[in-house]
mmCIF file of C-alpha atoms in Angstrom:
data_model
loop_
_atom_site.group_PDB
_atom_site.id
_atom_site.type_symbol
_atom_site.label_atom_id
_atom_site.label_comp_id
_atom_site.label_asym_id
_atom_site.label_seq_id
_atom_site.Cartn_x
_atom_site.Cartn_y
_atom_site.Cartn_z
ATOM 1 C CA GLY A 1 -8.029 -14.074 -9.114
ATOM 2 C CA GLN A 2 -4.824 -12.207 -9.821
ATOM 3 C CA GLN A 3 -1.877 -13.074 -7.590
ATOM 4 C CA LEU A 4 1.558 -11.581 -7.081
ATOM 5 C CA ASN A 5 4.538 -13.576 -5.872
ATOM 6 C CA GLN A 6 7.242 -11.361 -4.379
ATOM 7 C CA SER A 7 10.658 -12.755 -3.514
ATOM 8 C CA PRO A 8 12.686 -13.031 -1.502
ATOM 9 C CA GLN A 9 10.570 -12.685 1.617
ATOM 10 C CA SER A 10 13.551 -11.221 3.506
ATOM 11 C CA MET A 11 17.190 -10.423 2.865
ATOM 12 C CA PHE A 12 20.155 -9.894 5.125
ATOM 13 C CA ILE A 13 22.615 -7.544 3.505
ATOM 14 C CA GLN A 14 25.981 -6.012 4.255
ATOM 15 C CA GLU A 15 26.314 -2.278 3.810
ATOM 16 C CA GLY A 16 27.648 -1.633 0.325
ATOM 17 C CA GLU A 17 26.114 -4.754 -1.235
ATOM 18 C CA ASP A 18 23.800 -4.703 -4.240
ATOM 19 C CA VAL A 19 20.274 -6.015 -3.668
ATOM 20 C CA SER A 20 17.778 -7.574 -6.069
ATOM 21 C CA MET A 21 14.154 -8.491 -5.577
ATOM 22 C CA ASN A 22 11.370 -9.385 -7.954
ATOM 23 C CA CYS A 23 7.677 -9.899 -8.404
ATOM 24 C CA THR A 24 5.883 -12.271 -10.733
ATOM 25 C CA SER A 25 2.231 -12.330 -11.619
ATOM 26 C CA SER A 26 -0.176 -14.946 -12.875
ATOM 27 C CA SER A 27 -1.621 -12.381 -15.284
ATOM 28 C CA ILE A 28 -0.590 -9.359 -17.309
ATOM 29 C CA PHE A 29 -0.208 -5.948 -15.719
ATOM 30 C CA ASN A 30 -0.225 -2.512 -17.367
ATOM 31 C CA THR A 31 1.554 -0.743 -14.515
ATOM 32 C CA TRP A 32 4.106 -1.778 -11.914
ATOM 33 C CA LEU A 33 4.747 0.293 -8.805
ATOM 34 C CA TRP A 34 7.480 -0.185 -6.216
ATOM 35 C CA TYR A 35 7.043 1.140 -2.679
ATOM 36 C CA LYS A 36 9.150 1.217 0.493
ATOM 37 C CA GLN A 37 7.573 1.141 3.918
ATOM 38 C CA ASP A 38 9.398 2.103 7.114
ATOM 39 C CA PRO A 39 8.079 1.013 10.532
ATOM 40 C CA GLY A 40 5.110 3.081 11.636
ATOM 41 C CA GLU A 41 4.753 4.833 8.285
ATOM 42 C CA GLY A 42 2.748 4.424 5.127
ATOM 43 C CA PRO A 43 4.310 3.066 1.909
ATOM 44 C CA VAL A 44 6.317 5.595 -0.086
ATOM 45 C CA LEU A 45 6.333 5.367 -3.876
ATOM 46 C CA LEU A 46 9.832 4.728 -5.243
ATOM 47 C CA ILE A 47 9.384 3.976 -8.948
ATOM 48 C CA ALA A 48 6.463 3.680 -11.373
ATOM 49 C CA LEU A 49 6.708 1.638 -14.607
ATOM 50 C CA TYR A 50 4.237 1.897 -17.475
ATOM 51 C CA LYS A 51 5.675 0.042 -20.477
ATOM 52 C CA ALA A 52 6.932 -3.495 -21.051
ATOM 53 C CA GLY A 53 10.728 -3.451 -21.078
ATOM 54 C CA GLU A 54 10.899 -0.051 -19.375
ATOM 55 C CA LEU A 55 13.957 0.472 -17.181
ATOM 56 C CA THR A 56 13.733 3.379 -14.719
ATOM 57 C CA SER A 57 16.154 4.645 -12.092
ATOM 58 C CA ASN A 58 15.694 6.708 -8.955
ATOM 59 C CA GLY A 59 19.121 7.363 -7.456
ATOM 60 C CA ARG A 60 20.602 4.019 -6.467
ATOM 61 C CA LEU A 61 17.350 2.223 -7.261
ATOM 62 C CA THR A 62 16.603 0.713 -10.666
ATOM 63 C CA ALA A 63 13.405 -1.085 -11.610
ATOM 64 C CA GLN A 64 12.367 -2.883 -14.777
ATOM 65 C CA PHE A 65 8.996 -3.783 -16.263
ATOM 66 C CA GLY A 66 9.376 -7.316 -17.614
ATOM 67 C CA ILE A 67 8.894 -7.975 -21.328
ATOM 68 C CA THR A 68 6.157 -10.523 -20.649
ATOM 69 C CA ARG A 69 4.321 -7.880 -18.553
ATOM 70 C CA LYS A 70 4.033 -10.511 -15.804
ATOM 71 C CA ASP A 71 7.097 -9.554 -13.796
ATOM 72 C CA SER A 72 9.154 -6.693 -12.448
ATOM 73 C CA PHE A 73 12.521 -6.319 -10.762
ATOM 74 C CA LEU A 74 13.954 -3.829 -8.302
ATOM 75 C CA ASN A 75 17.676 -3.437 -7.770
ATOM 76 C CA ILE A 76 19.390 -1.357 -5.104
ATOM 77 C CA SER A 77 23.070 -0.620 -5.641
ATOM 78 C CA ALA A 78 25.603 -0.040 -2.863
ATOM 79 C CA SER A 79 23.102 -0.425 -0.029
ATOM 80 C CA ILE A 80 23.253 1.906 2.969
ATOM 81 C CA PRO A 81 21.672 1.544 6.434
ATOM 82 C CA SER A 82 18.654 3.701 5.560
ATOM 83 C CA ASP A 83 17.686 1.196 2.843
ATOM 84 C CA VAL A 84 16.404 -1.068 5.616
ATOM 85 C CA GLY A 85 12.655 -1.504 5.473
ATOM 86 C CA ILE A 86 9.984 -3.439 3.615
ATOM 87 C CA TYR A 87 9.725 -3.134 -0.156
ATOM 88 C CA PHE A 88 6.413 -3.829 -1.881
ATOM 89 C CA CYS A 89 5.632 -4.317 -5.516
ATOM 90 C CA ALA A 90 2.153 -3.577 -6.793
ATOM 91 C CA GLY A 91 0.724 -4.246 -10.222
ATOM 92 C CA ARG A 92 -2.312 -2.829 -11.961
ATOM 93 C CA GLY A 93 -4.175 -4.776 -14.602
ATOM 94 C CA SER A 94 -7.006 -4.012 -16.973
ATOM 95 C CA ASN A 95 -9.532 -3.740 -14.144
ATOM 96 C CA TYR A 96 -7.466 -0.863 -12.667
ATOM 97 C CA GLN A 97 -7.271 -2.572 -9.269
ATOM 98 C CA LEU A 98 -3.831 -2.548 -7.616
ATOM 99 C CA ILE A 99 -2.594 -6.017 -6.587
ATOM 100 C CA TRP A 100 0.102 -6.068 -3.894
ATOM 101 C CA GLY A 101 2.990 -8.395 -3.195
ATOM 102 C CA ALA A 102 3.629 -9.588 0.363
ATOM 103 C CA GLY A 103 6.807 -7.536 0.661
ATOM 104 C CA THR A 104 10.562 -8.067 0.868
ATOM 105 C CA LYS A 105 12.095 -7.172 4.226
ATOM 106 C CA LEU A 106 15.606 -5.759 3.984
ATOM 107 C CA ILE A 107 17.750 -6.202 7.091
ATOM 108 C CA ILE A 108 21.308 -5.010 7.591
ATOM 109 C CA LYS A 109 23.722 -7.634 8.938
ATOM 110 C CA PRO A 110 25.280 -6.486 12.216
ATOM 111 C CA GLU B 1 2.805 19.933 -1.739
ATOM 112 C CA ALA B 2 1.124 18.564 1.391
ATOM 113 C CA GLY B 3 0.811 14.801 1.585
ATOM 114 C CA VAL B 4 -2.103 12.627 2.641
ATOM 115 C CA ALA B 5 -3.123 13.405 6.215
ATOM 116 C CA GLN B 6 -4.641 10.856 8.574
ATOM 117 C CA SER B 7 -5.810 10.958 12.151
ATOM 118 C CA PRO B 8 -5.560 9.660 14.724
ATOM 119 C CA ARG B 9 -2.174 7.939 14.399
ATOM 120 C CA TYR B 10 -2.938 5.416 17.119
ATOM 121 C CA LYS B 11 -6.139 4.120 18.671
ATOM 122 C CA ILE B 12 -6.775 1.478 21.307
ATOM 123 C CA ILE B 13 -10.349 0.307 21.874
ATOM 124 C CA GLU B 14 -12.113 -2.642 23.403
ATOM 125 C CA LYS B 15 -13.959 -5.152 21.263
ATOM 126 C CA ARG B 16 -17.543 -4.207 20.432
ATOM 127 C CA GLN B 17 -16.687 -0.488 20.666
ATOM 128 C CA SER B 18 -16.809 1.780 17.628
ATOM 129 C CA VAL B 19 -14.006 3.801 16.069
ATOM 130 C CA ALA B 20 -13.622 6.299 13.241
ATOM 131 C CA PHE B 21 -10.630 7.291 11.147
ATOM 132 C CA TRP B 22 -10.236 10.465 9.110
ATOM 133 C CA CYS B 23 -8.325 11.094 5.900
ATOM 134 C CA ASN B 24 -7.562 14.250 3.924
ATOM 135 C CA PRO B 25 -6.125 13.418 0.485
ATOM 136 C CA ILE B 26 -3.638 15.362 -1.598
ATOM 137 C CA SER B 27 -5.322 18.401 -3.111
ATOM 138 C CA GLY B 28 -6.719 17.675 -6.568
ATOM 139 C CA HIS B 29 -6.665 13.886 -6.213
ATOM 140 C CA ALA B 30 -10.077 12.596 -7.213
ATOM 141 C CA THR B 31 -9.490 9.006 -6.168
ATOM 142 C CA LEU B 32 -9.245 8.000 -2.513
ATOM 143 C CA TYR B 33 -8.551 4.555 -1.107
ATOM 144 C CA TRP B 34 -8.794 2.929 2.310
ATOM 145 C CA TYR B 35 -6.562 -0.071 2.936
ATOM 146 C CA GLN B 36 -6.179 -2.462 5.842
ATOM 147 C CA GLN B 37 -2.667 -3.734 6.525
ATOM 148 C CA ILE B 38 -2.149 -6.678 8.855
ATOM 149 C CA LEU B 39 1.348 -6.985 10.304
ATOM 150 C CA GLY B 40 3.646 -8.785 7.860
ATOM 151 C CA GLN B 41 1.316 -8.430 4.871
ATOM 152 C CA GLY B 42 0.776 -6.063 1.996
ATOM 153 C CA PRO B 43 -2.096 -3.573 2.064
ATOM 154 C CA LYS B 44 -5.584 -4.926 1.351
ATOM 155 C CA LEU B 45 -8.034 -2.589 -0.378
ATOM 156 C CA LEU B 46 -11.208 -1.973 1.606
ATOM 157 C CA ILE B 47 -12.875 0.720 -0.481
ATOM 158 C CA GLN B 48 -12.103 3.044 -3.390
ATOM 159 C CA PHE B 49 -13.833 6.368 -4.044
ATOM 160 C CA GLN B 50 -13.845 8.389 -7.252
ATOM 161 C CA ASN B 51 -14.815 11.875 -6.093
ATOM 162 C CA ASN B 52 -17.724 11.098 -3.740
ATOM 163 C CA GLY B 53 -18.836 7.878 -5.444
ATOM 164 C CA VAL B 54 -17.819 4.335 -4.507
ATOM 165 C CA VAL B 55 -15.873 2.520 -7.251
ATOM 166 C CA ASP B 56 -15.005 -0.688 -5.406
ATOM 167 C CA ASP B 57 -16.073 -1.865 -1.969
ATOM 168 C CA SER B 58 -16.044 -5.587 -2.684
ATOM 169 C CA GLN B 59 -13.672 -6.354 0.213
ATOM 170 C CA LEU B 60 -15.292 -4.079 2.781
ATOM 171 C CA PRO B 61 -16.986 -6.056 5.594
ATOM 172 C CA LYS B 62 -20.185 -4.094 5.268
ATOM 173 C CA ASP B 63 -21.796 -5.548 8.373
ATOM 174 C CA ARG B 64 -19.351 -3.583 10.529
ATOM 175 C CA PHE B 65 -17.341 -1.236 8.297
ATOM 176 C CA SER B 66 -18.640 1.900 6.611
ATOM 177 C CA ALA B 67 -16.953 4.743 4.773
ATOM 178 C CA GLU B 68 -18.045 8.012 3.277
ATOM 179 C CA ARG B 69 -16.607 10.851 1.242
ATOM 180 C CA LEU B 70 -19.488 13.279 1.235
ATOM 181 C CA LYS B 71 -17.953 16.314 -0.483
ATOM 182 C CA GLY B 72 -15.447 14.433 -2.595
ATOM 183 C CA VAL B 73 -12.484 15.514 -0.459
ATOM 184 C CA ASP B 74 -12.139 14.246 3.131
ATOM 185 C CA SER B 75 -13.173 10.736 4.022
ATOM 186 C CA THR B 76 -14.019 8.822 7.183
ATOM 187 C CA LEU B 77 -13.864 5.089 7.793
ATOM 188 C CA LYS B 78 -15.872 3.662 10.672
ATOM 189 C CA ILE B 79 -15.878 0.300 12.385
ATOM 190 C CA GLN B 80 -18.861 -0.614 14.528
ATOM 191 C CA PRO B 81 -18.627 -2.903 16.439
ATOM 192 C CA ALA B 82 -14.911 -3.701 16.397
ATOM 193 C CA LYS B 83 -13.585 -7.247 16.632
ATOM 194 C CA LEU B 84 -10.178 -8.450 17.774
ATOM 195 C CA GLU B 85 -9.245 -9.334 14.176
ATOM 196 C CA ASP B 86 -9.699 -5.684 13.166
ATOM 197 C CA SER B 87 -6.373 -4.878 14.851
ATOM 198 C CA ALA B 88 -4.296 -3.537 11.963
ATOM 199 C CA VAL B 89 -2.954 -0.390 10.360
ATOM 200 C CA TYR B 90 -5.548 1.496 8.325
ATOM 201 C CA LEU B 91 -3.981 3.337 5.435
ATOM 202 C CA CYS B 92 -5.506 6.059 3.325
ATOM 203 C CA ALA B 93 -4.142 6.772 -0.143
ATOM 204 C CA SER B 94 -5.051 9.144 -2.936
ATOM 205 C CA SER B 95 -4.223 9.311 -6.601
ATOM 206 C CA PHE B 96 -4.581 11.415 -9.729
ATOM 207 C CA SER B 97 -3.506 8.560 -12.015
ATOM 208 C CA ALA B 98 -2.112 5.061 -11.363
ATOM 209 C CA GLU B 99 0.360 6.269 -8.722
ATOM 210 C CA GLN B 100 -1.092 6.081 -5.234
ATOM 211 C CA TYR B 101 0.273 8.215 -2.406
ATOM 212 C CA PHE B 102 -0.199 7.069 1.155
ATOM 213 C CA GLY B 103 -0.730 8.725 4.489
ATOM 214 C CA PRO B 104 1.090 7.587 7.644
ATOM 215 C CA GLY B 105 -1.735 5.269 8.679
ATOM 216 C CA THR B 106 -3.711 4.709 11.867
ATOM 217 C CA ARG B 107 -2.613 1.811 14.029
ATOM 218 C CA LEU B 108 -5.705 0.254 15.622
ATOM 219 C CA THR B 109 -5.441 -2.138 18.533
ATOM 220 C CA VAL B 110 -8.606 -3.927 19.630
ATOM 221 C CA THR B 111 -8.393 -5.531 23.075
#
């Protein structure tokens, strides 16, 4: 079946640093979605990508739909304390089912 | 625009008891999803409704889990009887297109 590999699993960051995370798939996706989940809450949609090569920004967040349609990247510029949380990628293929990554946990260094 | 509503937010039950969760999707969203999220993992789809019909329930443990969306709006998910491994957050989401919007979830603890 379809699988998503999301990396890194966790990141320790200093406030002000840029952050990058990515997801790769064993098969082609038509849609990539990036979500953030805070403790005790449901995932919140950050960015949706629909075309190969598409680059979309939402404030300090930028995500790209890979040219091969098997990967996607999320970058956060100038991180702030409220960026802490778990980021999930999710991809949708031809069967319309959403496949989820295992998440990247962002932690601020003390 | 009101988001996806879920209740209760927390539930603690003993194993072999039954429990039900309720979800009210965003107005106008025809598709409704129930997910199970184990701590440290991504959400796992249990069942997907399109209006009041089931589109995908391939990962729903049908011997103990059931879900309905009788009028194509609200939905309930039931577990009967609960097992220890059912301890998780149960998320409801709705969508108009590919973008799914989630409720706050119900945290279930089975003791």
